[in-house]
PDB file of C-alpha atoms in Angstrom:
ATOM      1  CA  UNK A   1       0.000   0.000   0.000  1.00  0.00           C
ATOM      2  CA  UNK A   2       1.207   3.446  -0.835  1.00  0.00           C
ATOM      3  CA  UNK A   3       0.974   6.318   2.244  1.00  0.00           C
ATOM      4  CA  UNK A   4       1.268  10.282   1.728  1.00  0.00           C
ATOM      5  CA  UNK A   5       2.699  12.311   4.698  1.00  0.00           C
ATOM      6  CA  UNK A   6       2.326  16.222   4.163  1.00  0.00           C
ATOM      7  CA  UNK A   7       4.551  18.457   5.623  1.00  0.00           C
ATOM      8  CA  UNK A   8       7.036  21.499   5.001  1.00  0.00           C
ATOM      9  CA  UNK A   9      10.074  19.104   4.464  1.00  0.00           C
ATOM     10  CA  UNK A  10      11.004  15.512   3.277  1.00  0.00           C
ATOM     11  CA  UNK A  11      10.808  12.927   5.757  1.00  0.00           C
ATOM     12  CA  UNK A  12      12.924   9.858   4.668  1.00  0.00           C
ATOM     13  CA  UNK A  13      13.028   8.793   8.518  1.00  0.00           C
ATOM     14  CA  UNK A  14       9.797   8.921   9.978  1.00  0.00           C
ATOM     15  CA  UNK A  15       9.970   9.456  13.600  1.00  0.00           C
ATOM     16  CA  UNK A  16       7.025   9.597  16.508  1.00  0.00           C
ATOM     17  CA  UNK A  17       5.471  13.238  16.692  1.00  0.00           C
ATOM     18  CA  UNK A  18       4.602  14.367  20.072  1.00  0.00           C
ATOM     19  CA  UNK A  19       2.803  17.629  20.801  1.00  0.00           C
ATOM     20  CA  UNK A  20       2.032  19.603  23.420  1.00  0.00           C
ATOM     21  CA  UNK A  21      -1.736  20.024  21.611  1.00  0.00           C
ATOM     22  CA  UNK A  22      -3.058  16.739  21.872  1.00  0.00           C
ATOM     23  CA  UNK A  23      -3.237  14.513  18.555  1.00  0.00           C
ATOM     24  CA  UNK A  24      -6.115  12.512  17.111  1.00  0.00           C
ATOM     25  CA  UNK A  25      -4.078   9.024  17.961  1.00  0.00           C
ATOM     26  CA  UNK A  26      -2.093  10.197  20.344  1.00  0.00           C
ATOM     27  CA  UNK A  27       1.826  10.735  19.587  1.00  0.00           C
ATOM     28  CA  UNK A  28       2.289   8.806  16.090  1.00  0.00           C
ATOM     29  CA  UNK A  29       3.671   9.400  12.548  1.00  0.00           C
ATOM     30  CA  UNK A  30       0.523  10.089  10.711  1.00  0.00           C
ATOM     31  CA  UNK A  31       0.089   9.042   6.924  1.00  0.00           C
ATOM     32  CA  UNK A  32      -2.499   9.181   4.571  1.00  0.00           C
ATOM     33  CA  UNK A  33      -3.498   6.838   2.207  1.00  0.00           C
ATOM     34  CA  UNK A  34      -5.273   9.893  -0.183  1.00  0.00           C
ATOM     35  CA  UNK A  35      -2.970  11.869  -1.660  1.00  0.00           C
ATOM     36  CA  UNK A  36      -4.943  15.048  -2.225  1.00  0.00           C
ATOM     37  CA  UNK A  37      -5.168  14.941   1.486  1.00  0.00           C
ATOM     38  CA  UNK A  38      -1.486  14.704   1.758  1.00  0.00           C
ATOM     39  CA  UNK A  39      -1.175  17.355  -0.550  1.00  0.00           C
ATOM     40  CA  UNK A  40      -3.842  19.684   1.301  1.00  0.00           C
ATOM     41  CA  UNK A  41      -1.772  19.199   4.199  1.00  0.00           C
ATOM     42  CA  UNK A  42       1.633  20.113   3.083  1.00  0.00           C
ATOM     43  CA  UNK A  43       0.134  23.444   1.732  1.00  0.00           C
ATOM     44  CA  UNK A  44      -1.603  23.993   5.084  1.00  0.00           C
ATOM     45  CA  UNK A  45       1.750  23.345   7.183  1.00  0.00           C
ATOM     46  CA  UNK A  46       3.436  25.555   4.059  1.00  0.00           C
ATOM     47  CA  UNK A  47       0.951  28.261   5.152  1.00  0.00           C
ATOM     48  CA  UNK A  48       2.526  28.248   9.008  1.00  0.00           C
ATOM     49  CA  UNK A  49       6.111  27.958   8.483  1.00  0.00           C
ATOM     50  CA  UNK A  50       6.213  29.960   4.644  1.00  0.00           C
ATOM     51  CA  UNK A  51       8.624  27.054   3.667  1.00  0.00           C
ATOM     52  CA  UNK A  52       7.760  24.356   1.529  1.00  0.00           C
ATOM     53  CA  UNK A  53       4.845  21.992   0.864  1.00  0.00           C
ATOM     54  CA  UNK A  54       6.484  18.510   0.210  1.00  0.00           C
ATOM     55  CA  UNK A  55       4.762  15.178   0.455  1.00  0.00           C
ATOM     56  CA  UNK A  56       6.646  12.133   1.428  1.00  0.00           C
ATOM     57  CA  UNK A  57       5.452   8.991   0.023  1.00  0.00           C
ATOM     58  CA  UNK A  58       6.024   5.442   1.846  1.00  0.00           C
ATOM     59  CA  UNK A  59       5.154   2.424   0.669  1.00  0.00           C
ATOM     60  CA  UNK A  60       4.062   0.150   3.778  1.00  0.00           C
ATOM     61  CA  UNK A  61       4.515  -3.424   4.116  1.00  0.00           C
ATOM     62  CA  UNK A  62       0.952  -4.420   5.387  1.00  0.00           C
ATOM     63  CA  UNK A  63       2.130  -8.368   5.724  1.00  0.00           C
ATOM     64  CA  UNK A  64       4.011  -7.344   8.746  1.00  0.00           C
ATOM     65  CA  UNK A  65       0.810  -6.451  10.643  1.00  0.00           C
ATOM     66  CA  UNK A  66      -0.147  -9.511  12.369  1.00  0.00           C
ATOM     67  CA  UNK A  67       3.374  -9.190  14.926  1.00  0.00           C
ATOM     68  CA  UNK A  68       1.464  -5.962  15.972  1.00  0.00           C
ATOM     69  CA  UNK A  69      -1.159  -4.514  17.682  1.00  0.00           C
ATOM     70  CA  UNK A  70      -3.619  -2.727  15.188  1.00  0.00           C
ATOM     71  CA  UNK A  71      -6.387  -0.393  15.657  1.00  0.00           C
ATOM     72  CA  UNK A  72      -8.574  -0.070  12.557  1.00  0.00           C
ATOM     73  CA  UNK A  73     -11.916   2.176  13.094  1.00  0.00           C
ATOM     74  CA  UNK A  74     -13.994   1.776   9.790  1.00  0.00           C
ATOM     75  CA  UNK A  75     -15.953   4.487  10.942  1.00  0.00           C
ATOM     76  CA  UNK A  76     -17.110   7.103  13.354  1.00  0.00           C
ATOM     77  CA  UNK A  77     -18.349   5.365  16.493  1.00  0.00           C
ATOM     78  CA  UNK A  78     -18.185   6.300  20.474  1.00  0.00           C
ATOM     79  CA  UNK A  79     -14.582   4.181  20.515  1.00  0.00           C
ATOM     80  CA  UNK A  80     -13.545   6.388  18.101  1.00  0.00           C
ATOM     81  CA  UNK A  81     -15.223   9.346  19.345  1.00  0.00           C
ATOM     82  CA  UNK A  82     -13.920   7.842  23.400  1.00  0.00           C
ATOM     83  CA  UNK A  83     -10.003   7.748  21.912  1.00  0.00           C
ATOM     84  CA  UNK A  84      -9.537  11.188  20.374  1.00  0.00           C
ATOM     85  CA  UNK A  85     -11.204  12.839  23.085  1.00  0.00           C
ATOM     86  CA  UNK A  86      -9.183  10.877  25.245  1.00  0.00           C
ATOM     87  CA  UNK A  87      -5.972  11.598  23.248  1.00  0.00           C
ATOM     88  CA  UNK A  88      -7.190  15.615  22.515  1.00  0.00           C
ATOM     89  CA  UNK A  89      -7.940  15.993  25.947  1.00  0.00           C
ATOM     90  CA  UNK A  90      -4.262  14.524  27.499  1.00  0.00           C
ATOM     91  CA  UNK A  91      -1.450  15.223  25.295  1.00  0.00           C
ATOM     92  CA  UNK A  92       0.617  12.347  27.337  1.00  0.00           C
ATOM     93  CA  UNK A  93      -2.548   9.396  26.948  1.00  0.00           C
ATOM     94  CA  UNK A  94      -1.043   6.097  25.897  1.00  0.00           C
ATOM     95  CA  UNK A  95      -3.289   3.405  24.169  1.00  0.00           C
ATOM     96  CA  UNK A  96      -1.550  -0.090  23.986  1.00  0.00           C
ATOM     97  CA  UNK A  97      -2.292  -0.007  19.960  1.00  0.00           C
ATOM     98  CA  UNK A  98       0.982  -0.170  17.737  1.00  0.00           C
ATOM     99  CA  UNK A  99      -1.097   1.441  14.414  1.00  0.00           C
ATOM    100  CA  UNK A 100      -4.373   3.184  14.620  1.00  0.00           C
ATOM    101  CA  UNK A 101      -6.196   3.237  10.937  1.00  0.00           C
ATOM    102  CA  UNK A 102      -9.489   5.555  11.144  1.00  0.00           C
ATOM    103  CA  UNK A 103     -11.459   8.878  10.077  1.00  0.00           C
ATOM    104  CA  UNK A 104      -9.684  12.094  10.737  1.00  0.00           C
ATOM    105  CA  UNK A 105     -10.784  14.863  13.151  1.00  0.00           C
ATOM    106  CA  UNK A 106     -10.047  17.572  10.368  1.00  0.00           C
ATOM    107  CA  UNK A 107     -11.033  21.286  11.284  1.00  0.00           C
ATOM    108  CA  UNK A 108     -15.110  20.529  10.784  1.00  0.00           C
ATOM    109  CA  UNK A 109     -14.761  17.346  12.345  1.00  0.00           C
ATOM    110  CA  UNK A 110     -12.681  19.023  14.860  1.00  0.00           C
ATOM    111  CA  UNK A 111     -15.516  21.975  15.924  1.00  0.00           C
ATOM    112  CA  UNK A 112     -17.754  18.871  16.667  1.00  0.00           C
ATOM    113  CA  UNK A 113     -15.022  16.913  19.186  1.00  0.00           C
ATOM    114  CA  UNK A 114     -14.651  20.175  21.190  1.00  0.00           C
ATOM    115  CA  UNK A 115     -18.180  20.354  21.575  1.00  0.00           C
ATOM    116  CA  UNK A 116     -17.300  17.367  23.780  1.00  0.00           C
ATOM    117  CA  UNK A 117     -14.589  18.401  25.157  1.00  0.00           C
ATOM    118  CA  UNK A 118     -16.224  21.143  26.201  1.00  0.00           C
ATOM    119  CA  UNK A 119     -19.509  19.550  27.507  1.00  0.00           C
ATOM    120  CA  UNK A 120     -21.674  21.286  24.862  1.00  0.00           C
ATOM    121  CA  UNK A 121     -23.230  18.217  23.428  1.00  0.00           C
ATOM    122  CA  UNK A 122     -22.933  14.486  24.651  1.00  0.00           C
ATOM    123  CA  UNK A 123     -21.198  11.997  22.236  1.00  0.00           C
ATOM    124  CA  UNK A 124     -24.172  10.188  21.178  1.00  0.00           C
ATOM    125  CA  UNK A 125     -25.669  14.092  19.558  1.00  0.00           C
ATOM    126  CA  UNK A 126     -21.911  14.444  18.003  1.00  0.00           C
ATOM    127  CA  UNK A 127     -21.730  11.650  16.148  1.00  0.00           C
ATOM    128  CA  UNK A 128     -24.733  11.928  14.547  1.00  0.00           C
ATOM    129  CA  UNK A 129     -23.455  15.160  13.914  1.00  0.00           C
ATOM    130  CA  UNK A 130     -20.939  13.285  12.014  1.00  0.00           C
ATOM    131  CA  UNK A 131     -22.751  11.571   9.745  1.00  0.00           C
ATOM    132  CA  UNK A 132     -22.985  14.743   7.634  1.00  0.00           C
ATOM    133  CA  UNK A 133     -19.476  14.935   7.179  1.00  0.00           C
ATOM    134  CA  UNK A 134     -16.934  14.257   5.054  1.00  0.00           C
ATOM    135  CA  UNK A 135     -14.392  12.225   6.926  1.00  0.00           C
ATOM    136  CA  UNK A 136     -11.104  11.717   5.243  1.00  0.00           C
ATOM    137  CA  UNK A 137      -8.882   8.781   6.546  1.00  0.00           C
ATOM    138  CA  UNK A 138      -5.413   8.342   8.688  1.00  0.00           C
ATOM    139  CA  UNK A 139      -2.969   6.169   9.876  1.00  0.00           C
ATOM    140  CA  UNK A 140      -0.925   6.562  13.319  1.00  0.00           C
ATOM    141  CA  UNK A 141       2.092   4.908  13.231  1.00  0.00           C
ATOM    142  CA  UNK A 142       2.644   4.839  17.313  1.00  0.00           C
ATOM    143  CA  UNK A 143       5.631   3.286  17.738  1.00  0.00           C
ATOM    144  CA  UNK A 144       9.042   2.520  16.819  1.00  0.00           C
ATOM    145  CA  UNK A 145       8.234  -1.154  16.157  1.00  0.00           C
ATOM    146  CA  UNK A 146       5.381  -0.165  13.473  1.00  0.00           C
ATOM    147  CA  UNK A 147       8.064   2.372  11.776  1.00  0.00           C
ATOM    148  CA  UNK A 148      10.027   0.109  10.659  1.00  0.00           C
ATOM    149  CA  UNK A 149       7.064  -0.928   8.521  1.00  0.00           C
ATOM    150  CA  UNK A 150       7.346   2.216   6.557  1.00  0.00           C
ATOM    151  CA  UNK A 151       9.479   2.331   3.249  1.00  0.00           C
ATOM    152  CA  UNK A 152      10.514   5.858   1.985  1.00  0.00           C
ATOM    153  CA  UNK A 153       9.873   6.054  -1.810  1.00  0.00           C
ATOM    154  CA  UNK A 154      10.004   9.351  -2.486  1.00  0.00           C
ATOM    155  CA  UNK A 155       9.029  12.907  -2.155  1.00  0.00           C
ATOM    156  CA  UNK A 156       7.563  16.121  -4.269  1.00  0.00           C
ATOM    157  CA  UNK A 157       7.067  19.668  -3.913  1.00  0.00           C
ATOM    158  CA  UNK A 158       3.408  20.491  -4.155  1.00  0.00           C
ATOM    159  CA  UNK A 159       3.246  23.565  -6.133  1.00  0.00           C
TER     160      UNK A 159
END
């Protein structure tokens, strides 16, 4: 399978990103397996450091997976909803998962999760919130173990 990371520089080592701001999977390498989205968010981190937009691309070894502990969420649901609250709300929150595969809290998605956060509405009202969304997909890579899964290809300026 072929994964898109967007940022303002190549990455031909991925390494775990932690963040004071909490992160939908917790501390992880995040790919995408869309590359507009890739591509959407090199120009946005392009738009906050007025470098570059360049999109790594990683080709990922998916027979690997069964020596690790894998996450997938197919779709918005309260684990979902319960793990990037939980991850959002505590910058240092651990799961036990290696990889976590799901939707993406992107900036509409986002408004809606700190609605929770915030108390405003209960999880049950936000995700049928959700269902009017567009949800684009990610994948956390959460450990050292998983990077190793993780081929550089290549990379490209987005223009």
């Amino acid at each position: 399978m072929i994964l898109y990371h967007g940022s303002d520089m190549e990455v031909r080592f991925p390494k775990i990103i932690k963040s004071t701001r909490g992160k939908d999977f917790g501390p992880a390498f995040y790919v995408t397996p869309i590359k507009e989205q890739a591509e959407r968010m090199a120009k946005r981190k392009q738009r906050m450091t007025r470098v570059n937009a360049i999109v790594s691309v990683y080709e990922f070894n998916e027979s690997l997976l069964s020596s690790l502990s894998v996450k997938k969420f197919s779709k918005p649901g309260l684990e979902w909803l319960d793990m990037i609250v939980n991850c959002r709300k505590n910058p240092s929150f651990r799961h036990q998962y290696d990889i976590v595969e799901g939707k993406i809290a992107d900036d509409n998605v986002g408004e809606t999760i700190l609605f929770v956060l915030d108390g405003i509405i209960k999880k049950e009202d936000a995700l049928e919130r959700l269902k009017f969304q567009k949800i684009n997909s990610q994948i956390a890579f959460c450990t050292e173990k998983s990077l190793t899964l993780l081929k550089f290809l290549k990379s490209y300026e987005v223009k």
